[in-house]
Every structure is written in C-alpha cells, then in structure tokens.
Amino acid sequence: MPSREHVHVDRTEQLARSAAVVDGRNEQQALFFEGPEGIGKTSLLREIYRRHIASGVYYVDLERVVEKDDVLRDLARQARRQDVPVPGYQAVRSQIAQSTATVNVHDMRARNANIQMVVNTSRDHKIQLDAMSDALLDTLAGDPRNPVICLDGFEHCEAPMRDWLGTDLLPELLSRRRTSVFVAGRHVPRLAYPHVTAVHTMVLPPFGVDAVEEWITTLGFDSLKGQATSIHRSHQGVPGLIREFLGLHSEPLGTG
C-alpha cells in the first residue's frame, strides 16, 4: 500500500502525454503545467520524475534556489549521482573565469573606472554563466538515456531568474532535441519563437468525484467510501485541500 505522502491518482492525460514526450512520440518536446496553489503541480512533477528515473531524470525545486549558478550546480550534482561524467562545478567555473577575465583597470580613465568595471564584470559573468550552462547541458544531453529535466515552482523565482530561465536556460535545453523538459508553476514561462513551438501548456483542473473516490480507496479510508461527492463539493476538488482533510483523518491506512 503506498504511503499518504507518495500516493498519486488521476492526471491520466497529463501522465500519458508526459510519457509520450519522454519516448519521443509527442510532437512537443516540453510540457508546462499551470494552475493555482494546491492543484497538484508538484505532485504531478514528482510522479513524472518517479516514472522516468531510468531515463536520467533531474528535479530542481526553484523555490529553493536563489542564483542562476544554483540551478546549474544542482543539475551538476544530480548528474554526478547518476554517474554522468560532469566535472566539479567550481573547478570548471574557475577555469572559465580565468579565460574570460578582460577587465584592465590601469587602461581606464579615472572618471570612468567604476562604471567600466561594473560593465565589464557584468559582461564577463554572463559569458562565464553561458559557457558553464553550455558545457553542462552538452554533457547532460550526451547521456544516451535521453535526460528528463523537471523544474518546479517557477512562480517563486525573482524576475532576473525568470528572465534567465525563459530566454536562456529553457531555449538551450530545447535546442538539444533529445532532452525532455517539464515546468510547473502558478504561472509558467512564455517562450519566444521558435522555442514556443516545442512546448505545450496544460492547465491542471480540479479533481473529479471519481478521482476523490479513487484516492479514498487507495489510501484505505474505508469509513469514507461513498462520501466522495460530499468531500469533492466541500473541498472544490482541489487535491491539496483533500490531502489536508485526509491527513487529519484518524483512520489508519488499510492493508489491502
């Protein structure tokens, strides 16, 4: 019997379509899942991760990262755990930093020194970040298992991070044809042409009564059987609210 924390029901259409994306049977390369809080976006993304772990799968919780480097560092760490030959992040970053250092304060006029330093430093950091991103994504895409990238909680990103994901990282991922991409959030990125053609956005609806009944049965709440309609009505079919309700229910899990 699955635990309450890991049970997953419903979302048949989304899971079938995600499998088709991973297997290359879908015309799109990426699925974006959009919906309000509690609708089950994270649960769905984690289920996709669980089902396709043999493909070389990566999961980044964007709520837990602050800098763009953090996303790349997290992907690199997960890759090494999967025996993908990714070199140490800091070592590669230092190497790229040395090769792109271009600031020469002595050649600047005194009145422009501070401004020019900021401009050059910003430019060099972007060069370094782009180079690190390219090197890492090339390595991930070279995995013969066809990697699956899951990015959760897009709405939690600050504006600079959202811009970078939408204009740099996601287009770079989609340019590597053997990589599948899944993004979830209360709102999701809007990519520019031609990358937008590789994405299909699915808005997650509330659970239906049948799904509530399935959840009750799967979790073994025998005393709640036949009450799916009332539970659905009182919680508007929102999976997060239903999960909270069942979490407060004192009946132990069934054994069947």
Coordinates of C-alpha atoms in Angstrom, one line a residue:
M1 CA 0.0 0.0 0.0
P2 CA 1.5 3.4 -1.0
S3 CA 2.0 5.9 1.8
R4 CA -0.1 9.1 2.0
E5 CA 2.9 11.1 1.1
H6 CA 3.6 9.3 -2.2
V7 CA 0.1 8.3 -3.4
H8 CA -0.7 9.6 -6.8
V9 CA -4.0 9.3 -8.6
D10 CA -5.8 10.9 -11.5
R11 CA -3.9 13.1 -14.0
T12 CA -4.1 10.3 -16.5
E13 CA -4.0 12.6 -19.5
Q14 CA -1.0 14.6 -18.2
L15 CA 1.0 11.4 -17.3
A16 CA 0.2 9.8 -20.7
R17 CA 1.3 12.9 -22.5
S18 CA 4.5 13.2 -20.5
A19 CA 5.4 9.6 -21.3
A20 CA 4.9 10.4 -25.0
V21 CA 7.2 13.4 -24.7
V22 CA 9.9 11.3 -23.0
D23 CA 9.6 8.5 -25.5
G24 CA 9.6 10.9 -28.5
R25 CA 6.1 10.1 -29.6
N26 CA 4.8 13.6 -29.0
E27 CA 5.3 16.5 -31.4
Q28 CA 6.3 18.7 -28.5
Q29 CA 9.5 18.4 -26.5
A30 CA 8.3 20.1 -23.3
L31 CA 5.1 20.3 -21.2
F32 CA 4.4 23.2 -18.9
F33 CA 1.9 22.6 -16.1
E34 CA 0.0 25.6 -14.9
G35 CA -2.6 26.0 -12.1
P36 CA -3.4 27.6 -8.7
E37 CA -1.8 26.6 -5.4
G38 CA -2.9 23.1 -4.2
I39 CA -4.0 21.9 -7.6
G40 CA -1.3 19.2 -7.6
K41 CA 1.5 20.6 -9.8
T42 CA 4.3 19.4 -7.6
S43 CA 2.7 16.0 -7.0
L44 CA 2.4 15.6 -10.8
L45 CA 6.0 16.6 -11.5
R46 CA 7.3 14.3 -8.8
E47 CA 5.3 11.4 -10.3
I48 CA 6.9 12.2 -13.7
Y49 CA 10.3 12.1 -12.0
R50 CA 9.5 8.8 -10.3
R51 CA 8.2 7.1 -13.5
H52 CA 11.1 8.1 -15.7
I53 CA 14.0 7.8 -13.4
A54 CA 15.6 5.2 -15.6
S55 CA 15.9 7.9 -18.4
G56 CA 18.3 10.1 -16.4
V57 CA 15.9 12.5 -14.7
Y58 CA 16.6 15.8 -12.9
Y59 CA 14.4 17.7 -10.5
V60 CA 15.0 21.3 -9.4
D61 CA 12.8 23.0 -6.9
L62 CA 13.1 26.6 -8.0
E63 CA 11.7 27.8 -4.6
R64 CA 14.9 26.6 -3.0
V65 CA 17.4 28.2 -5.4
V66 CA 18.5 31.9 -5.3
E67 CA 21.1 32.4 -8.0
K68 CA 21.3 31.2 -11.6
D69 CA 24.5 29.4 -10.6
D70 CA 22.5 27.4 -8.1
V71 CA 20.4 25.8 -10.8
L72 CA 23.4 24.7 -12.8
R73 CA 25.2 23.5 -9.6
D74 CA 22.1 21.5 -8.6
L75 CA 21.9 19.8 -12.1
A76 CA 25.6 19.0 -12.0
R77 CA 25.3 17.5 -8.5
Q78 CA 22.4 15.3 -9.6
A79 CA 24.3 14.3 -12.8
R80 CA 27.3 13.1 -10.8
R81 CA 25.0 11.0 -8.6
Q82 CA 23.7 9.3 -11.8
D83 CA 27.3 8.6 -13.0
V84 CA 27.1 11.2 -15.7
P85 CA 30.8 12.5 -16.1
V86 CA 30.3 16.1 -15.1
P87 CA 33.4 17.8 -13.7
G88 CA 33.4 19.7 -10.5
Y89 CA 31.3 22.8 -10.8
Q90 CA 33.7 25.2 -9.0
A91 CA 36.8 23.9 -10.9
V92 CA 35.1 24.4 -14.3
R93 CA 33.8 27.8 -13.2
S94 CA 37.3 29.0 -12.2
Q95 CA 38.8 27.8 -15.4
I96 CA 36.1 29.6 -17.5
A97 CA 36.5 32.7 -15.3
Q98 CA 40.3 32.8 -16.0
S99 CA 39.7 32.5 -19.7
T100 CA 37.2 35.4 -19.8
A101 CA 38.8 37.9 -17.5
T102 CA 39.1 41.1 -19.5
V103 CA 39.0 43.9 -17.0
N104 CA 42.1 46.1 -17.0
V105 CA 41.7 49.0 -14.6
H106 CA 45.0 50.6 -15.5
D107 CA 43.8 51.3 -19.0
M108 CA 40.6 53.1 -17.8
R109 CA 40.3 56.8 -17.3
A110 CA 39.9 57.6 -13.7
R111 CA 36.4 59.2 -14.1
N112 CA 35.1 56.1 -15.9
A113 CA 36.8 53.4 -13.9
N114 CA 34.0 52.4 -11.7
I115 CA 31.4 52.4 -14.4
Q116 CA 33.6 50.4 -16.8
M117 CA 34.4 47.9 -14.0
V118 CA 30.7 47.2 -13.5
V119 CA 30.0 46.9 -17.2
N120 CA 33.0 44.5 -17.8
T121 CA 32.3 42.4 -14.7
S122 CA 28.6 42.0 -15.6
R123 CA 29.6 41.1 -19.2
D124 CA 32.2 38.6 -18.0
H125 CA 29.8 37.0 -15.6
K126 CA 27.3 36.4 -18.4
I127 CA 30.0 35.0 -20.6
Q128 CA 31.0 32.6 -17.8
L129 CA 27.4 31.6 -17.0
D130 CA 26.7 31.0 -20.6
A131 CA 29.8 28.9 -21.0
M132 CA 29.1 26.9 -17.9
S133 CA 25.5 26.3 -19.0
D134 CA 26.6 25.2 -22.5
A135 CA 29.2 22.8 -21.1
L136 CA 26.8 21.3 -18.5
L137 CA 23.8 20.9 -20.9
D138 CA 26.0 19.4 -23.6
T139 CA 27.1 16.8 -21.1
L140 CA 23.6 16.1 -19.9
A141 CA 22.3 15.8 -23.5
G142 CA 25.1 13.4 -24.3
D143 CA 23.7 10.9 -21.9
P144 CA 22.3 8.1 -24.1
R145 CA 19.3 7.7 -21.7
N146 CA 17.8 11.0 -23.1
P147 CA 17.6 13.2 -20.0
V148 CA 14.4 14.5 -18.4
I149 CA 14.5 17.9 -16.8
C150 CA 11.8 18.9 -14.2
L151 CA 11.7 22.5 -13.0
D152 CA 9.1 23.1 -10.2
G153 CA 7.8 26.3 -8.7
F154 CA 8.5 28.7 -11.5
E155 CA 6.4 31.4 -9.8
H156 CA 8.8 31.5 -6.8
C157 CA 11.7 32.9 -8.9
E158 CA 12.6 36.6 -8.8
A159 CA 12.3 38.5 -12.1
P160 CA 16.0 38.1 -13.1
M161 CA 15.9 34.3 -12.6
R162 CA 12.6 34.1 -14.5
D163 CA 14.1 36.1 -17.4
W164 CA 17.2 33.9 -17.5
L165 CA 15.1 30.7 -17.5
G166 CA 12.8 31.9 -20.2
T167 CA 15.4 33.5 -22.5
D168 CA 18.5 31.4 -21.8
L169 CA 18.2 28.1 -20.0
L170 CA 14.9 26.7 -21.4
P171 CA 15.8 27.6 -25.0
E172 CA 19.2 26.0 -24.5
L173 CA 17.5 22.8 -23.2
L174 CA 15.0 22.8 -26.1
S175 CA 17.8 23.2 -28.6
R176 CA 19.1 19.8 -27.5
R177 CA 16.5 17.6 -29.2
R178 CA 16.9 14.5 -27.1
T179 CA 16.1 16.3 -23.8
S180 CA 12.6 16.4 -22.4
V181 CA 11.6 19.4 -20.3
F182 CA 8.7 19.8 -17.7
V183 CA 8.0 23.0 -15.9
A184 CA 5.3 23.6 -13.2
G185 CA 4.1 26.8 -11.6
R186 CA 1.1 29.0 -10.8
H187 CA 2.3 30.8 -14.0
V188 CA 4.8 29.4 -16.4
P189 CA 7.3 30.8 -18.9
R190 CA 6.2 32.3 -22.2
L191 CA 9.0 31.5 -24.7
A192 CA 9.7 33.2 -27.9
Y193 CA 9.6 31.7 -31.4
P194 CA 10.9 29.1 -32.4
H195 CA 11.1 27.5 -29.0
V196 CA 7.5 28.2 -28.1
T197 CA 6.5 25.6 -30.8
A198 CA 8.3 22.9 -28.8
V199 CA 6.1 23.5 -25.7
H200 CA 2.5 22.5 -24.8
T201 CA 1.0 24.1 -21.8
M202 CA -1.6 22.2 -19.8
V203 CA -3.8 23.9 -17.2
L204 CA -4.5 21.4 -14.4
P205 CA -8.2 21.1 -13.5
P206 CA -9.5 20.2 -10.0
F207 CA -10.1 16.5 -9.2
G208 CA -13.4 15.0 -10.3
V209 CA -15.6 12.9 -7.9
D210 CA -14.1 9.6 -9.4
A211 CA -10.6 10.7 -8.6
V212 CA -11.6 11.6 -5.0
E213 CA -13.2 8.1 -4.6
E214 CA -10.0 6.5 -6.0
W215 CA -7.9 8.4 -3.6
I216 CA -10.1 7.3 -0.7
T217 CA -9.8 3.7 -1.8
T218 CA -6.1 3.8 -2.5
L219 CA -5.4 5.2 1.0
G220 CA -7.6 2.7 2.7
F221 CA -10.2 5.0 4.3
D222 CA -13.0 2.5 4.4
S223 CA -15.2 4.7 6.5
L224 CA -15.1 7.4 3.9
K225 CA -16.3 5.3 1.0
G226 CA -19.5 6.7 -0.5
Q227 CA -18.6 10.2 0.7
A228 CA -16.6 11.2 -2.4
T229 CA -19.3 13.5 -3.6
S230 CA -19.6 15.5 -0.4
I231 CA -15.8 15.6 0.1
H232 CA -15.4 16.8 -3.5
R233 CA -18.0 19.5 -3.0
S234 CA -16.7 20.8 0.3
H235 CA -13.1 21.0 -1.0
Q236 CA -13.9 22.2 -4.5
G237 CA -12.0 19.2 -5.9
V238 CA -8.6 20.8 -5.0
P239 CA -6.1 18.0 -4.3
G240 CA -4.2 20.0 -1.8
L241 CA -7.3 20.6 0.3
I242 CA -8.4 17.0 0.1
R243 CA -4.9 15.8 1.1
E244 CA -5.1 18.1 4.2
F245 CA -8.5 16.7 5.0
L246 CA -7.4 13.1 4.7
G247 CA -4.2 13.9 6.7
L248 CA -6.3 15.0 9.6
H249 CA -8.5 11.8 9.4
S250 CA -7.6 9.4 12.2
E251 CA -8.4 6.2 10.5
P252 CA -5.2 4.1 9.9
L253 CA -4.2 3.0 6.4
G254 CA -5.8 -0.1 5.0
T255 CA -3.8 -3.2 4.4
G256 CA -5.5 -4.3 1.1

